[in-house]
mmCIF file with all atom_site columns, C-alpha atoms in Angstrom:
data_model
loop_
_atom_site.group_PDB
_atom_site.id
_atom_site.type_symbol
_atom_site.label_atom_id
_atom_site.label_alt_id
_atom_site.label_comp_id
_atom_site.label_asym_id
_atom_site.label_entity_id
_atom_site.label_seq_id
_atom_site.pdbx_PDB_ins_code
_atom_site.Cartn_x
_atom_site.Cartn_y
_atom_site.Cartn_z
_atom_site.occupancy
_atom_site.B_iso_or_equiv
_atom_site.pdbx_formal_charge
_atom_site.auth_seq_id
_atom_site.auth_comp_id
_atom_site.auth_asym_id
_atom_site.auth_atom_id
_atom_site.pdbx_PDB_model_num
ATOM 1   C CA . MET O 1 1   ? 331.634 150.221 240.082 1.00 0.00 ? 1   MET O CA 1
ATOM 2   C CA . PRO O 1 2   ? 329.582 152.955 238.400 1.00 0.00 ? 2   PRO O CA 1
ATOM 3   C CA . LEU O 1 3   ? 331.531 155.688 236.637 1.00 0.00 ? 3   LEU O CA 1
ATOM 4   C CA . ARG O 1 4   ? 329.983 158.448 238.778 1.00 0.00 ? 4   ARG O CA 1
ATOM 5   C CA . LYS O 1 5   ? 331.025 156.716 242.009 1.00 0.00 ? 5   LYS O CA 1
ATOM 6   C CA . LEU O 1 6   ? 334.536 156.248 240.629 1.00 0.00 ? 6   LEU O CA 1
ATOM 7   C CA . LEU O 1 7   ? 334.697 159.957 239.767 1.00 0.00 ? 7   LEU O CA 1
ATOM 8   C CA . TYR O 1 8   ? 333.646 160.967 243.298 1.00 0.00 ? 8   TYR O CA 1
ATOM 9   C CA . LEU O 1 9   ? 336.125 158.510 244.769 1.00 0.00 ? 9   LEU O CA 1
ATOM 10  C CA . THR O 1 10  ? 338.906 159.987 242.608 1.00 0.00 ? 10  THR O CA 1
ATOM 11  C CA . LEU O 1 11  ? 337.935 163.512 243.709 1.00 0.00 ? 11  LEU O CA 1
ATOM 12  C CA . GLY O 1 12  ? 338.020 162.364 247.327 1.00 0.00 ? 12  GLY O CA 1
ATOM 13  C CA . PHE O 1 13  ? 341.511 160.907 247.092 1.00 0.00 ? 13  PHE O CA 1
ATOM 14  C CA . LEU O 1 14  ? 342.807 163.844 245.049 1.00 0.00 ? 14  LEU O CA 1
ATOM 15  C CA . GLY O 1 15  ? 341.407 166.292 247.614 1.00 0.00 ? 15  GLY O CA 1
ATOM 16  C CA . LEU O 1 16  ? 342.872 164.242 250.452 1.00 0.00 ? 16  LEU O CA 1
ATOM 17  C CA . ALA O 1 17  ? 346.330 164.157 248.864 1.00 0.00 ? 17  ALA O CA 1
ATOM 18  C CA . LEU O 1 18  ? 346.389 167.883 248.074 1.00 0.00 ? 18  LEU O CA 1
ATOM 19  C CA . GLY O 1 19  ? 344.880 168.722 251.471 1.00 0.00 ? 19  GLY O CA 1
ATOM 20  C CA . ALA O 1 20  ? 347.558 166.702 253.257 1.00 0.00 ? 20  ALA O CA 1
ATOM 21  C CA . VAL O 1 21  ? 350.272 168.499 251.296 1.00 0.00 ? 21  VAL O CA 1
ATOM 22  C CA . GLY O 1 22  ? 348.547 171.825 252.014 1.00 0.00 ? 22  GLY O CA 1
ATOM 23  C CA . ALA O 1 23  ? 348.505 171.066 255.740 1.00 0.00 ? 23  ALA O CA 1
ATOM 24  C CA . VAL O 1 24  ? 352.303 170.901 255.640 1.00 0.00 ? 24  VAL O CA 1
ATOM 25  C CA . LEU O 1 25  ? 353.147 173.563 253.039 1.00 0.00 ? 25  LEU O CA 1
ATOM 26  C CA . PRO O 1 26  ? 351.963 177.093 253.826 1.00 0.00 ? 26  PRO O CA 1
ATOM 27  C CA . VAL O 1 27  ? 351.761 177.984 250.113 1.00 0.00 ? 27  VAL O CA 1
ATOM 28  C CA . LEU O 1 28  ? 349.027 175.452 249.333 1.00 0.00 ? 28  LEU O CA 1
ATOM 29  C CA . PRO O 1 29  ? 345.700 175.882 251.154 1.00 0.00 ? 29  PRO O CA 1
ATOM 30  C CA . ALA O 1 30  ? 344.519 172.649 252.783 1.00 0.00 ? 30  ALA O CA 1
ATOM 31  C CA . PHE O 1 31  ? 340.958 173.770 253.504 1.00 0.00 ? 31  PHE O CA 1
ATOM 32  C CA . PRO O 1 32  ? 339.384 173.725 250.004 1.00 0.00 ? 32  PRO O CA 1
ATOM 33  C CA . PHE O 1 33  ? 341.040 170.432 249.127 1.00 0.00 ? 33  PHE O CA 1
ATOM 34  C CA . LEU O 1 34  ? 339.825 168.813 252.328 1.00 0.00 ? 34  LEU O CA 1
ATOM 35  C CA . LEU O 1 35  ? 336.327 170.077 251.514 1.00 0.00 ? 35  LEU O CA 1
ATOM 36  C CA . LEU O 1 36  ? 336.693 168.397 248.127 1.00 0.00 ? 36  LEU O CA 1
ATOM 37  C CA . ALA O 1 37  ? 337.791 165.180 249.850 1.00 0.00 ? 37  ALA O CA 1
ATOM 38  C CA . ALA O 1 38  ? 334.829 165.297 252.237 1.00 0.00 ? 38  ALA O CA 1
ATOM 39  C CA . TYR O 1 39  ? 332.443 165.847 249.318 1.00 0.00 ? 39  TYR O CA 1
ATOM 40  C CA . GLY O 1 40  ? 334.011 163.101 247.176 1.00 0.00 ? 40  GLY O CA 1
ATOM 41  C CA . PHE O 1 41  ? 334.076 160.532 249.972 1.00 0.00 ? 41  PHE O CA 1
ATOM 42  C CA . GLY O 1 42  ? 330.575 161.499 251.100 1.00 0.00 ? 42  GLY O CA 1
ATOM 43  C CA . LYS O 1 43  ? 329.202 160.849 247.611 1.00 0.00 ? 43  LYS O CA 1
ATOM 44  C CA . SER O 1 44  ? 331.199 157.697 246.893 1.00 0.00 ? 44  SER O CA 1
ATOM 45  C CA . SER O 1 45  ? 331.497 155.543 249.992 1.00 0.00 ? 45  SER O CA 1
ATOM 46  C CA . ARG O 1 46  ? 330.021 155.516 253.504 1.00 0.00 ? 46  ARG O CA 1
ATOM 47  C CA . ARG O 1 47  ? 333.030 153.609 254.776 1.00 0.00 ? 47  ARG O CA 1
ATOM 48  C CA . LEU O 1 48  ? 335.552 156.109 253.365 1.00 0.00 ? 48  LEU O CA 1
ATOM 49  C CA . ASP O 1 49  ? 333.388 158.999 254.570 1.00 0.00 ? 49  ASP O CA 1
ATOM 50  C CA . ARG O 1 50  ? 333.419 157.627 258.144 1.00 0.00 ? 50  ARG O CA 1
ATOM 51  C CA . TRP O 1 51  ? 337.151 156.955 257.915 1.00 0.00 ? 51  TRP O CA 1
ATOM 52  C CA . PHE O 1 52  ? 337.916 160.462 256.610 1.00 0.00 ? 52  PHE O CA 1
ATOM 53  C CA . LYS O 1 53  ? 335.794 162.110 259.299 1.00 0.00 ? 53  LYS O CA 1
ATOM 54  C CA . GLY O 1 54  ? 337.757 160.178 261.905 1.00 0.00 ? 54  GLY O CA 1
ATOM 55  C CA . THR O 1 55  ? 341.144 161.439 260.728 1.00 0.00 ? 55  THR O CA 1
ATOM 56  C CA . ARG O 1 56  ? 343.034 164.133 262.573 1.00 0.00 ? 56  ARG O CA 1
ATOM 57  C CA . LEU O 1 57  ? 343.285 166.129 259.342 1.00 0.00 ? 57  LEU O CA 1
ATOM 58  C CA . TYR O 1 58  ? 339.482 166.381 259.150 1.00 0.00 ? 58  TYR O CA 1
ATOM 59  C CA . ARG O 1 59  ? 338.970 167.021 262.871 1.00 0.00 ? 59  ARG O CA 1
ATOM 60  C CA . GLU O 1 60  ? 341.511 169.832 262.977 1.00 0.00 ? 60  GLU O CA 1
ATOM 61  C CA . ASN O 1 61  ? 340.517 171.561 259.736 1.00 0.00 ? 61  ASN O CA 1
ATOM 62  C CA . LEU O 1 62  ? 336.855 170.901 258.897 1.00 0.00 ? 62  LEU O CA 1
ATOM 63  C CA . ALA O 1 63  ? 334.933 169.313 261.773 1.00 0.00 ? 63  ALA O CA 1
ATOM 64  C CA . ASP O 1 64  ? 333.858 172.541 263.487 1.00 0.00 ? 64  ASP O CA 1
ATOM 65  C CA . LEU O 1 65  ? 332.761 174.153 260.234 1.00 0.00 ? 65  LEU O CA 1
ATOM 66  C CA . ALA O 1 66  ? 330.969 171.020 259.005 1.00 0.00 ? 66  ALA O CA 1
ATOM 67  C CA . GLU O 1 67  ? 329.044 170.789 262.280 1.00 0.00 ? 67  GLU O CA 1
ATOM 68  C CA . GLY O 1 68  ? 327.985 174.432 261.987 1.00 0.00 ? 68  GLY O CA 1
ATOM 69  C CA . ARG O 1 69  ? 330.096 175.739 264.855 1.00 0.00 ? 69  ARG O CA 1
ATOM 70  C CA . GLY O 1 70  ? 332.496 177.883 262.808 1.00 0.00 ? 70  GLY O CA 1
ATOM 71  C CA . LEU O 1 71  ? 336.270 178.269 262.534 1.00 0.00 ? 71  LEU O CA 1
ATOM 72  C CA . THR O 1 72  ? 338.959 179.507 264.873 1.00 0.00 ? 72  THR O CA 1
ATOM 73  C CA . ARG O 1 73  ? 340.349 182.975 264.252 1.00 0.00 ? 73  ARG O CA 1
ATOM 74  C CA . ARG O 1 74  ? 343.673 181.375 263.343 1.00 0.00 ? 74  ARG O CA 1
ATOM 75  C CA . ALA O 1 75  ? 342.054 179.112 260.715 1.00 0.00 ? 75  ALA O CA 1
ATOM 76  C CA . LYS O 1 76  ? 340.067 182.009 259.239 1.00 0.00 ? 76  LYS O CA 1
ATOM 77  C CA . ILE O 1 77  ? 343.178 184.171 258.974 1.00 0.00 ? 77  ILE O CA 1
ATOM 78  C CA . ARG O 1 78  ? 345.168 181.325 257.403 1.00 0.00 ? 78  ARG O CA 1
ATOM 79  C CA . ILE O 1 79  ? 342.458 180.774 254.791 1.00 0.00 ? 79  ILE O CA 1
ATOM 80  C CA . MET O 1 80  ? 342.023 184.479 254.021 1.00 0.00 ? 80  MET O CA 1
ATOM 81  C CA . VAL O 1 81  ? 345.776 185.112 253.701 1.00 0.00 ? 81  VAL O CA 1
ATOM 82  C CA . THR O 1 82  ? 346.313 182.112 251.435 1.00 0.00 ? 82  THR O CA 1
ATOM 83  C CA . VAL O 1 83  ? 343.425 183.008 249.157 1.00 0.00 ? 83  VAL O CA 1
ATOM 84  C CA . THR O 1 84  ? 344.495 186.656 249.097 1.00 0.00 ? 84  THR O CA 1
ATOM 85  C CA . ILE O 1 85  ? 348.003 185.681 247.987 1.00 0.00 ? 85  ILE O CA 1
ATOM 86  C CA . LEU O 1 86  ? 346.694 183.340 245.295 1.00 0.00 ? 86  LEU O CA 1
ATOM 87  C CA . MET O 1 87  ? 344.164 185.874 244.035 1.00 0.00 ? 87  MET O CA 1
ATOM 88  C CA . ALA O 1 88  ? 346.794 188.621 244.049 1.00 0.00 ? 88  ALA O CA 1
ATOM 89  C CA . ALA O 1 89  ? 348.942 186.440 241.797 1.00 0.00 ? 89  ALA O CA 1
ATOM 90  C CA . GLY O 1 90  ? 345.974 185.999 239.455 1.00 0.00 ? 90  GLY O CA 1
ATOM 91  C CA . PHE O 1 91  ? 345.243 189.724 239.601 1.00 0.00 ? 91  PHE O CA 1
ATOM 92  C CA . ILE O 1 92  ? 348.826 190.536 238.609 1.00 0.00 ? 92  ILE O CA 1
ATOM 93  C CA . ALA O 1 93  ? 348.794 187.922 235.848 1.00 0.00 ? 93  ALA O CA 1
ATOM 94  C CA . MET O 1 94  ? 345.624 189.475 234.383 1.00 0.00 ? 94  MET O CA 1
ATOM 95  C CA . HIS O 1 95  ? 347.257 192.856 233.801 1.00 0.00 ? 95  HIS O CA 1
ATOM 96  C CA . ALA O 1 96  ? 345.786 193.066 230.295 1.00 0.00 ? 96  ALA O CA 1
ATOM 97  C CA . VAL O 1 97  ? 342.304 191.768 231.179 1.00 0.00 ? 97  VAL O CA 1
ATOM 98  C CA . ALA O 1 98  ? 340.431 194.531 232.987 1.00 0.00 ? 98  ALA O CA 1
ATOM 99  C CA . VAL O 1 99  ? 337.172 192.572 233.252 1.00 0.00 ? 99  VAL O CA 1
ATOM 100 C CA . GLY O 1 100 ? 339.018 189.595 234.751 1.00 0.00 ? 100 GLY O CA 1
ATOM 101 C CA . ARG O 1 101 ? 340.609 191.844 237.351 1.00 0.00 ? 101 ARG O CA 1
ATOM 102 C CA . ILE O 1 102 ? 337.231 193.347 238.258 1.00 0.00 ? 102 ILE O CA 1
ATOM 103 C CA . VAL O 1 103 ? 335.618 189.915 238.624 1.00 0.00 ? 103 VAL O CA 1
ATOM 104 C CA . LEU O 1 104 ? 338.547 188.668 240.686 1.00 0.00 ? 104 LEU O CA 1
ATOM 105 C CA . ALA O 1 105 ? 338.344 191.725 242.942 1.00 0.00 ? 105 ALA O CA 1
ATOM 106 C CA . PHE O 1 106 ? 334.617 191.120 243.554 1.00 0.00 ? 106 PHE O CA 1
ATOM 107 C CA . VAL O 1 107 ? 335.255 187.447 244.312 1.00 0.00 ? 107 VAL O CA 1
ATOM 108 C CA . TRP O 1 108 ? 338.039 188.401 246.731 1.00 0.00 ? 108 TRP O CA 1
ATOM 109 C CA . VAL O 1 109 ? 335.859 190.970 248.534 1.00 0.00 ? 109 VAL O CA 1
ATOM 110 C CA . GLY O 1 110 ? 333.032 188.424 248.763 1.00 0.00 ? 110 GLY O CA 1
ATOM 111 C CA . HIS O 1 111 ? 335.437 185.855 250.153 1.00 0.00 ? 111 HIS O CA 1
ATOM 112 C CA . ILE O 1 112 ? 336.733 188.238 252.812 1.00 0.00 ? 112 ILE O CA 1
ATOM 113 C CA . PHE O 1 113 ? 333.216 189.335 253.840 1.00 0.00 ? 113 PHE O CA 1
ATOM 114 C CA . TYR O 1 114 ? 332.047 185.725 254.003 1.00 0.00 ? 114 TYR O CA 1
ATOM 115 C CA . PHE O 1 115 ? 334.834 184.645 256.325 1.00 0.00 ? 115 PHE O CA 1
ATOM 116 C CA . LEU O 1 116 ? 334.655 187.790 258.457 1.00 0.00 ? 116 LEU O CA 1
ATOM 117 C CA . PHE O 1 117 ? 330.881 187.951 258.869 1.00 0.00 ? 117 PHE O CA 1
ATOM 118 C CA . GLY O 1 118 ? 329.385 184.696 257.550 1.00 0.00 ? 118 GLY O CA 1
ATOM 119 C CA . VAL O 1 119 ? 331.465 182.159 259.457 1.00 0.00 ? 119 VAL O CA 1
ATOM 120 C CA . ARG O 1 120 ? 331.303 182.186 263.239 1.00 0.00 ? 120 ARG O CA 1
ATOM 121 C CA . THR O 1 121 ? 334.652 182.727 264.988 1.00 0.00 ? 121 THR O CA 1
ATOM 122 C CA . LEU O 1 122 ? 335.592 180.207 267.663 1.00 0.00 ? 122 LEU O CA 1
ATOM 123 C CA . PRO O 1 123 ? 338.204 180.869 270.356 1.00 0.00 ? 123 PRO O CA 1
ATOM 124 C CA . ASP O 1 124 ? 341.697 179.718 269.323 1.00 0.00 ? 124 ASP O CA 1
ATOM 125 C CA . ASP O 1 125 ? 342.136 177.751 272.550 1.00 0.00 ? 125 ASP O CA 1
ATOM 126 C CA . ARG O 1 126 ? 339.101 175.557 271.728 1.00 0.00 ? 126 ARG O CA 1
ATOM 127 C CA . ARG O 1 127 ? 341.265 172.787 270.266 1.00 0.00 ? 127 ARG O CA 1
ATOM 128 C CA . GLU O 1 128 ? 343.319 172.411 273.449 1.00 0.00 ? 128 GLU O CA 1
ATOM 129 C CA . LYS O 1 129 ? 340.145 172.197 275.578 1.00 0.00 ? 129 LYS O CA 1
ATOM 130 C CA . ASP O 1 130 ? 338.669 169.449 273.377 1.00 0.00 ? 130 ASP O CA 1
ATOM 131 C CA . GLU O 1 131 ? 341.729 167.207 273.576 1.00 0.00 ? 131 GLU O CA 1
#
């Protein structure tokens, strides 16, 4: 197995593990880790990519966004709150690094604008209608 494929496979499983933990624990965001898993599996193995896209974890967290439809308001809020909390912790920790705080503030504002205006909002009851 080529080293590059092994690296992508490792990223896929790492993202899957952290995403699964993040789906259960509100402190850890599942979304970015599941994106990492989708990327890793997509680059390493067609079979694992198909399997991952068939899981409930993928369907409930990434499928709508990956297919270009958007995210539910609930998912967008969950992502924005989690990232805001994590970035606030970084902002506080960088009390002596003014440039770091400024960069972090710009990244946070960009993140909020992206999810508010760049990602389409789906109705929250969409999931119940699909099942």
